[in-house]
Amino acid sequence: MEYTIIDAHSHLWLRQDTNVEGKPIRTLSNGRSLFMDEVRQMLPPFMLDGRNTAEIFLSNMDYAQVSAAVITQEFIDGIQNDYLMEVKKNYPDRFFICGLCEFREPGFLPQAEELIGQGFGGIKIPANRLNLPTGRIPLNGNEMMAMFRLMEKNNVILSIDMMEGDTQTEELRDVITECPNLKIAIGHFGMVTVPKWTEQIKLARYPNVFIESGGITWLFNDEFYPFRGAVKAIREASDLVGMEKLMWGSDYPRTITAITYRMSYDFIIKTKDLTELEKKQFLGANAKEFYGFGTLPLLPYIKNMSE
């Protein structure tokens, strides 16, 4: 079976220059970044200048036969709205773009209104980083709920990465109940390798909620390729909510410091524990419908010199 492959969780940035939890994150050289007082390999070492651009990603996508990608955001990369709006204008058929507000401080609702007015198709909440020294910012607080109602009214998708386990599931359930037509994509496959991860997955029993697997190869990094534990978790999640509610995501580019981009999904193609229909749903069909992608390019397989 031929697959239409869509990456439901990826990142782009021009430069990392921000602070998270009071610690600096700065682009260095050779793909490295200063990450909270530690030098980490943020990108493959051949990305010398640290620029994680749409053009480099498209080259990876074309080679790996990935037709389209959802660009989400994270505080650790800095807010990239200006650059991502350029990406949206330059490559409207290949990328679905999520904007990011400064949710760690009150007064973000006007930012969300501006992002919606600019045409961002989604808004990302890195909710896993909302546990601040001053207290945790609730997802069902007044300003958050006002934003969710606005997003629902304007058909803007919520992309959200949640804290481990069931810490925020009841808060998000309040959002789902209040805004039943707000489309929600829960990231990192519910933080699958920690206790109570299935509580996040079960939220996809609501018709407007889907789960994407961004970072699943990172979460199963100790096991490594072919990530049999990840396949087992996908099977378990499917048994809970149905394969039609699950979407593949890579968490590009961070995950390709350990594996190639193609490896971040081909373990799904090669497994015998999923049917061909399930693979087709998970790798792209579900995301195409959920995010509303139109006609996508047909990308040929290019043989490697080693073949």
JSON list of C-alpha atoms in Angstrom, two decimals, residues 126-269:
[
{"chain": "A", "resi": 126, "resn": "PRO", "atom": "CA", "xyz": [3.21, 24.02, 25.93]},
{"chain": "A", "resi": 127, "resn": "ALA", "atom": "CA", "xyz": [1.12, 23.24, 28.99]},
{"chain": "A", "resi": 128, "resn": "ASN", "atom": "CA", "xyz": [3.89, 21.04, 30.37]},
{"chain": "A", "resi": 129, "resn": "ARG", "atom": "CA", "xyz": [5.75, 24.29, 31.14]},
{"chain": "A", "resi": 130, "resn": "LEU", "atom": "CA", "xyz": [2.94, 26.10, 32.97]},
{"chain": "A", "resi": 131, "resn": "ASN", "atom": "CA", "xyz": [3.99, 24.96, 36.46]},
{"chain": "A", "resi": 132, "resn": "LEU", "atom": "CA", "xyz": [5.67, 28.21, 37.53]},
{"chain": "A", "resi": 133, "resn": "PRO", "atom": "CA", "xyz": [7.27, 29.28, 40.83]},
{"chain": "A", "resi": 134, "resn": "THR", "atom": "CA", "xyz": [4.25, 31.52, 41.36]},
{"chain": "A", "resi": 135, "resn": "GLY", "atom": "CA", "xyz": [1.88, 28.58, 40.87]},
{"chain": "A", "resi": 136, "resn": "ARG", "atom": "CA", "xyz": [0.48, 26.45, 38.09]},
{"chain": "A", "resi": 137, "resn": "ILE", "atom": "CA", "xyz": [-1.51, 28.20, 35.39]},
{"chain": "A", "resi": 138, "resn": "PRO", "atom": "CA", "xyz": [-4.78, 26.26, 34.98]},
{"chain": "A", "resi": 139, "resn": "LEU", "atom": "CA", "xyz": [-6.09, 25.35, 31.55]},
{"chain": "A", "resi": 140, "resn": "ASN", "atom": "CA", "xyz": [-9.62, 26.12, 32.71]},
{"chain": "A", "resi": 141, "resn": "GLY", "atom": "CA", "xyz": [-8.84, 29.60, 34.04]},
{"chain": "A", "resi": 142, "resn": "ASN", "atom": "CA", "xyz": [-10.89, 32.56, 32.86]},
{"chain": "A", "resi": 143, "resn": "GLU", "atom": "CA", "xyz": [-8.45, 33.93, 30.28]},
{"chain": "A", "resi": 144, "resn": "MET", "atom": "CA", "xyz": [-7.70, 30.48, 28.89]},
{"chain": "A", "resi": 145, "resn": "MET", "atom": "CA", "xyz": [-11.41, 29.69, 28.55]},
{"chain": "A", "resi": 146, "resn": "ALA", "atom": "CA", "xyz": [-12.04, 33.00, 26.78]},
{"chain": "A", "resi": 147, "resn": "MET", "atom": "CA", "xyz": [-9.29, 32.12, 24.30]},
{"chain": "A", "resi": 148, "resn": "PHE", "atom": "CA", "xyz": [-10.67, 28.62, 23.73]},
{"chain": "A", "resi": 149, "resn": "ARG", "atom": "CA", "xyz": [-14.14, 30.00, 23.00]},
{"chain": "A", "resi": 150, "resn": "LEU", "atom": "CA", "xyz": [-12.58, 32.43, 20.50]},
{"chain": "A", "resi": 151, "resn": "MET", "atom": "CA", "xyz": [-10.63, 29.62, 18.87]},
{"chain": "A", "resi": 152, "resn": "GLU", "atom": "CA", "xyz": [-13.73, 27.46, 18.64]},
{"chain": "A", "resi": 153, "resn": "LYS", "atom": "CA", "xyz": [-15.64, 30.31, 17.00]},
{"chain": "A", "resi": 154, "resn": "ASN", "atom": "CA", "xyz": [-12.88, 30.80, 14.42]},
{"chain": "A", "resi": 155, "resn": "ASN", "atom": "CA", "xyz": [-12.16, 27.10, 13.73]},
{"chain": "A", "resi": 156, "resn": "VAL", "atom": "CA", "xyz": [-8.62, 27.39, 15.11]},
{"chain": "A", "resi": 157, "resn": "ILE", "atom": "CA", "xyz": [-7.07, 24.12, 16.31]},
{"chain": "A", "resi": 158, "resn": "LEU", "atom": "CA", "xyz": [-5.56, 23.71, 19.78]},
{"chain": "A", "resi": 159, "resn": "SER", "atom": "CA", "xyz": [-2.22, 21.89, 19.85]},
{"chain": "A", "resi": 160, "resn": "ILE", "atom": "CA", "xyz": [-1.21, 21.03, 23.40]},
{"chain": "A", "resi": 161, "resn": "ASP", "atom": "CA", "xyz": [1.59, 19.19, 25.19]},
{"chain": "A", "resi": 162, "resn": "MET", "atom": "CA", "xyz": [0.51, 18.29, 28.71]},
{"chain": "A", "resi": 163, "resn": "MET", "atom": "CA", "xyz": [2.24, 17.60, 31.99]},
{"chain": "A", "resi": 164, "resn": "GLU", "atom": "CA", "xyz": [2.99, 14.00, 32.80]},
{"chain": "A", "resi": 165, "resn": "GLY", "atom": "CA", "xyz": [0.15, 11.65, 33.68]},
{"chain": "A", "resi": 166, "resn": "ASP", "atom": "CA", "xyz": [-3.26, 12.97, 34.68]},
{"chain": "A", "resi": 167, "resn": "THR", "atom": "CA", "xyz": [-2.15, 16.29, 36.22]},
{"chain": "A", "resi": 168, "resn": "GLN", "atom": "CA", "xyz": [-4.09, 18.39, 33.71]},
{"chain": "A", "resi": 169, "resn": "THR", "atom": "CA", "xyz": [-6.60, 15.94, 32.27]},
{"chain": "A", "resi": 170, "resn": "GLU", "atom": "CA", "xyz": [-9.59, 17.17, 34.29]},
{"chain": "A", "resi": 171, "resn": "GLU", "atom": "CA", "xyz": [-8.78, 20.78, 33.41]},
{"chain": "A", "resi": 172, "resn": "LEU", "atom": "CA", "xyz": [-8.69, 19.88, 29.72]},
{"chain": "A", "resi": 173, "resn": "ARG", "atom": "CA", "xyz": [-11.92, 17.92, 30.14]},
{"chain": "A", "resi": 174, "resn": "ASP", "atom": "CA", "xyz": [-13.54, 21.17, 31.32]},
{"chain": "A", "resi": 175, "resn": "VAL", "atom": "CA", "xyz": [-12.30, 22.82, 28.12]},
{"chain": "A", "resi": 176, "resn": "ILE", "atom": "CA", "xyz": [-13.68, 19.99, 25.99]},
{"chain": "A", "resi": 177, "resn": "THR", "atom": "CA", "xyz": [-17.06, 20.21, 27.71]},
{"chain": "A", "resi": 178, "resn": "GLU", "atom": "CA", "xyz": [-17.22, 23.99, 27.37]},
{"chain": "A", "resi": 179, "resn": "CYS", "atom": "CA", "xyz": [-16.01, 24.01, 23.74]},
{"chain": "A", "resi": 180, "resn": "PRO", "atom": "CA", "xyz": [-17.23, 20.76, 22.13]},
{"chain": "A", "resi": 181, "resn": "ASN", "atom": "CA", "xyz": [-16.37, 21.98, 18.62]},
{"chain": "A", "resi": 182, "resn": "LEU", "atom": "CA", "xyz": [-12.81, 23.04, 19.44]},
{"chain": "A", "resi": 183, "resn": "LYS", "atom": "CA", "xyz": [-10.47, 20.61, 17.66]},
{"chain": "A", "resi": 184, "resn": "ILE", "atom": "CA", "xyz": [-7.70, 19.50, 20.02]},
{"chain": "A", "resi": 185, "resn": "ALA", "atom": "CA", "xyz": [-4.49, 17.58, 19.28]},
{"chain": "A", "resi": 186, "resn": "ILE", "atom": "CA", "xyz": [-2.72, 16.23, 22.37]},
{"chain": "A", "resi": 187, "resn": "GLY", "atom": "CA", "xyz": [1.02, 15.84, 21.80]},
{"chain": "A", "resi": 188, "resn": "HIS", "atom": "CA", "xyz": [3.84, 13.52, 22.87]},
{"chain": "A", "resi": 189, "resn": "PHE", "atom": "CA", "xyz": [1.41, 10.59, 22.82]},
{"chain": "A", "resi": 190, "resn": "GLY", "atom": "CA", "xyz": [0.28, 11.47, 26.32]},
{"chain": "A", "resi": 191, "resn": "MET", "atom": "CA", "xyz": [3.88, 11.24, 27.63]},
{"chain": "A", "resi": 192, "resn": "VAL", "atom": "CA", "xyz": [3.60, 7.54, 26.98]},
{"chain": "A", "resi": 193, "resn": "THR", "atom": "CA", "xyz": [6.50, 6.25, 29.09]},
{"chain": "A", "resi": 194, "resn": "VAL", "atom": "CA", "xyz": [5.30, 7.71, 32.41]},
{"chain": "A", "resi": 195, "resn": "PRO", "atom": "CA", "xyz": [2.56, 6.42, 34.73]},
{"chain": "A", "resi": 196, "resn": "LYS", "atom": "CA", "xyz": [-1.09, 7.26, 33.92]},
{"chain": "A", "resi": 197, "resn": "TRP", "atom": "CA", "xyz": [-0.28, 8.18, 30.32]},
{"chain": "A", "resi": 198, "resn": "THR", "atom": "CA", "xyz": [-3.47, 6.51, 29.14]},
{"chain": "A", "resi": 199, "resn": "GLU", "atom": "CA", "xyz": [-5.54, 9.12, 31.01]},
{"chain": "A", "resi": 200, "resn": "GLN", "atom": "CA", "xyz": [-4.49, 11.62, 28.34]},
{"chain": "A", "resi": 201, "resn": "ILE", "atom": "CA", "xyz": [-5.19, 9.11, 25.58]},
{"chain": "A", "resi": 202, "resn": "LYS", "atom": "CA", "xyz": [-8.71, 8.48, 26.89]},
{"chain": "A", "resi": 203, "resn": "LEU", "atom": "CA", "xyz": [-9.59, 12.13, 26.26]},
{"chain": "A", "resi": 204, "resn": "ALA", "atom": "CA", "xyz": [-9.64, 11.20, 22.55]},
{"chain": "A", "resi": 205, "resn": "ARG", "atom": "CA", "xyz": [-12.90, 9.39, 23.25]},
{"chain": "A", "resi": 206, "resn": "TYR", "atom": "CA", "xyz": [-14.42, 12.84, 22.78]},
{"chain": "A", "resi": 207, "resn": "PRO", "atom": "CA", "xyz": [-15.13, 13.41, 19.07]},
{"chain": "A", "resi": 208, "resn": "ASN", "atom": "CA", "xyz": [-13.10, 16.63, 18.81]},
{"chain": "A", "resi": 209, "resn": "VAL", "atom": "CA", "xyz": [-9.90, 15.29, 20.46]},
{"chain": "A", "resi": 210, "resn": "PHE", "atom": "CA", "xyz": [-7.03, 13.51, 18.68]},
{"chain": "A", "resi": 211, "resn": "ILE", "atom": "CA", "xyz": [-3.62, 12.24, 19.83]},
{"chain": "A", "resi": 212, "resn": "GLU", "atom": "CA", "xyz": [-0.31, 12.78, 18.00]},
{"chain": "A", "resi": 213, "resn": "SER", "atom": "CA", "xyz": [2.91, 10.90, 18.59]},
{"chain": "A", "resi": 214, "resn": "GLY", "atom": "CA", "xyz": [5.46, 13.73, 18.40]},
{"chain": "A", "resi": 215, "resn": "GLY", "atom": "CA", "xyz": [8.50, 12.67, 20.39]},
{"chain": "A", "resi": 216, "resn": "ILE", "atom": "CA", "xyz": [7.57, 9.01, 20.75]},
{"chain": "A", "resi": 217, "resn": "THR", "atom": "CA", "xyz": [11.02, 7.92, 19.50]},
{"chain": "A", "resi": 218, "resn": "TRP", "atom": "CA", "xyz": [12.58, 10.26, 22.06]},
{"chain": "A", "resi": 219, "resn": "LEU", "atom": "CA", "xyz": [10.45, 8.74, 24.83]},
{"chain": "A", "resi": 220, "resn": "PHE", "atom": "CA", "xyz": [11.52, 5.24, 23.76]},
{"chain": "A", "resi": 221, "resn": "ASN", "atom": "CA", "xyz": [15.12, 6.29, 23.04]},
{"chain": "A", "resi": 222, "resn": "ASP", "atom": "CA", "xyz": [16.57, 3.84, 25.57]},
{"chain": "A", "resi": 223, "resn": "GLU", "atom": "CA", "xyz": [14.91, 1.01, 23.67]},
{"chain": "A", "resi": 224, "resn": "PHE", "atom": "CA", "xyz": [15.91, 2.48, 20.28]},
{"chain": "A", "resi": 225, "resn": "TYR", "atom": "CA", "xyz": [15.04, 1.36, 16.77]},
{"chain": "A", "resi": 226, "resn": "PRO", "atom": "CA", "xyz": [12.78, -0.40, 15.80]},
{"chain": "A", "resi": 227, "resn": "PHE", "atom": "CA", "xyz": [10.94, 0.95, 18.87]},
{"chain": "A", "resi": 228, "resn": "ARG", "atom": "CA", "xyz": [8.87, -2.12, 19.60]},
{"chain": "A", "resi": 229, "resn": "GLY", "atom": "CA", "xyz": [7.65, -0.54, 22.84]},
{"chain": "A", "resi": 230, "resn": "ALA", "atom": "CA", "xyz": [6.34, 2.43, 20.86]},
{"chain": "A", "resi": 231, "resn": "VAL", "atom": "CA", "xyz": [4.43, 0.11, 18.52]},
{"chain": "A", "resi": 232, "resn": "LYS", "atom": "CA", "xyz": [2.98, -1.70, 21.53]},
{"chain": "A", "resi": 233, "resn": "ALA", "atom": "CA", "xyz": [1.87, 1.65, 23.00]},
{"chain": "A", "resi": 234, "resn": "ILE", "atom": "CA", "xyz": [0.23, 2.66, 19.71]},
{"chain": "A", "resi": 235, "resn": "ARG", "atom": "CA", "xyz": [-1.61, -0.65, 19.71]},
{"chain": "A", "resi": 236, "resn": "GLU", "atom": "CA", "xyz": [-2.76, -0.05, 23.32]},
{"chain": "A", "resi": 237, "resn": "ALA", "atom": "CA", "xyz": [-3.93, 3.48, 22.53]},
{"chain": "A", "resi": 238, "resn": "SER", "atom": "CA", "xyz": [-5.81, 2.21, 19.49]},
{"chain": "A", "resi": 239, "resn": "ASP", "atom": "CA", "xyz": [-7.58, -0.32, 21.66]},
{"chain": "A", "resi": 240, "resn": "LEU", "atom": "CA", "xyz": [-8.64, 2.52, 23.96]},
{"chain": "A", "resi": 241, "resn": "VAL", "atom": "CA", "xyz": [-9.83, 5.14, 21.44]},
{"chain": "A", "resi": 242, "resn": "GLY", "atom": "CA", "xyz": [-9.54, 3.69, 17.92]},
{"chain": "A", "resi": 243, "resn": "MET", "atom": "CA", "xyz": [-6.75, 4.08, 15.37]},
{"chain": "A", "resi": 244, "resn": "GLU", "atom": "CA", "xyz": [-8.82, 6.75, 13.62]},
{"chain": "A", "resi": 245, "resn": "LYS", "atom": "CA", "xyz": [-7.98, 9.12, 16.53]},
{"chain": "A", "resi": 246, "resn": "LEU", "atom": "CA", "xyz": [-4.18, 8.72, 16.39]},
{"chain": "A", "resi": 247, "resn": "MET", "atom": "CA", "xyz": [-1.63, 10.59, 14.25]},
{"chain": "A", "resi": 248, "resn": "TRP", "atom": "CA", "xyz": [2.10, 10.20, 13.63]},
{"chain": "A", "resi": 249, "resn": "GLY", "atom": "CA", "xyz": [4.46, 13.00, 14.62]},
{"chain": "A", "resi": 250, "resn": "SER", "atom": "CA", "xyz": [8.26, 13.14, 14.63]},
{"chain": "A", "resi": 251, "resn": "ASP", "atom": "CA", "xyz": [9.22, 16.05, 16.91]},
{"chain": "A", "resi": 252, "resn": "TYR", "atom": "CA", "xyz": [11.67, 17.08, 14.17]},
{"chain": "A", "resi": 253, "resn": "PRO", "atom": "CA", "xyz": [14.44, 18.22, 14.35]},
{"chain": "A", "resi": 254, "resn": "ARG", "atom": "CA", "xyz": [15.44, 17.20, 17.87]},
{"chain": "A", "resi": 255, "resn": "THR", "atom": "CA", "xyz": [14.78, 13.51, 17.32]},
{"chain": "A", "resi": 256, "resn": "ILE", "atom": "CA", "xyz": [16.98, 13.30, 14.21]},
{"chain": "A", "resi": 257, "resn": "THR", "atom": "CA", "xyz": [20.13, 13.80, 16.25]},
{"chain": "A", "resi": 258, "resn": "ALA", "atom": "CA", "xyz": [19.72, 10.09, 17.14]},
{"chain": "A", "resi": 259, "resn": "ILE", "atom": "CA", "xyz": [17.99, 8.67, 14.06]},
{"chain": "A", "resi": 260, "resn": "THR", "atom": "CA", "xyz": [17.25, 9.74, 10.50]},
{"chain": "A", "resi": 261, "resn": "TYR", "atom": "CA", "xyz": [13.97, 11.44, 9.68]},
{"chain": "A", "resi": 262, "resn": "ARG", "atom": "CA", "xyz": [12.75, 8.41, 7.71]},
{"chain": "A", "resi": 263, "resn": "MET", "atom": "CA", "xyz": [13.54, 6.14, 10.68]},
{"chain": "A", "resi": 264, "resn": "SER", "atom": "CA", "xyz": [11.12, 8.20, 12.80]},
{"chain": "A", "resi": 265, "resn": "TYR", "atom": "CA", "xyz": [8.23, 6.60, 10.92]},
{"chain": "A", "resi": 266, "resn": "ASP", "atom": "CA", "xyz": [9.44, 3.56, 8.95]},
{"chain": "A", "resi": 267, "resn": "PHE", "atom": "CA", "xyz": [9.37, 1.38, 12.05]},
{"chain": "A", "resi": 268, "resn": "ILE", "atom": "CA", "xyz": [5.59, 1.74, 11.73]},
{"chain": "A", "resi": 269, "resn": "ILE", "atom": "CA", "xyz": [5.63, 0.59, 8.11]}
]
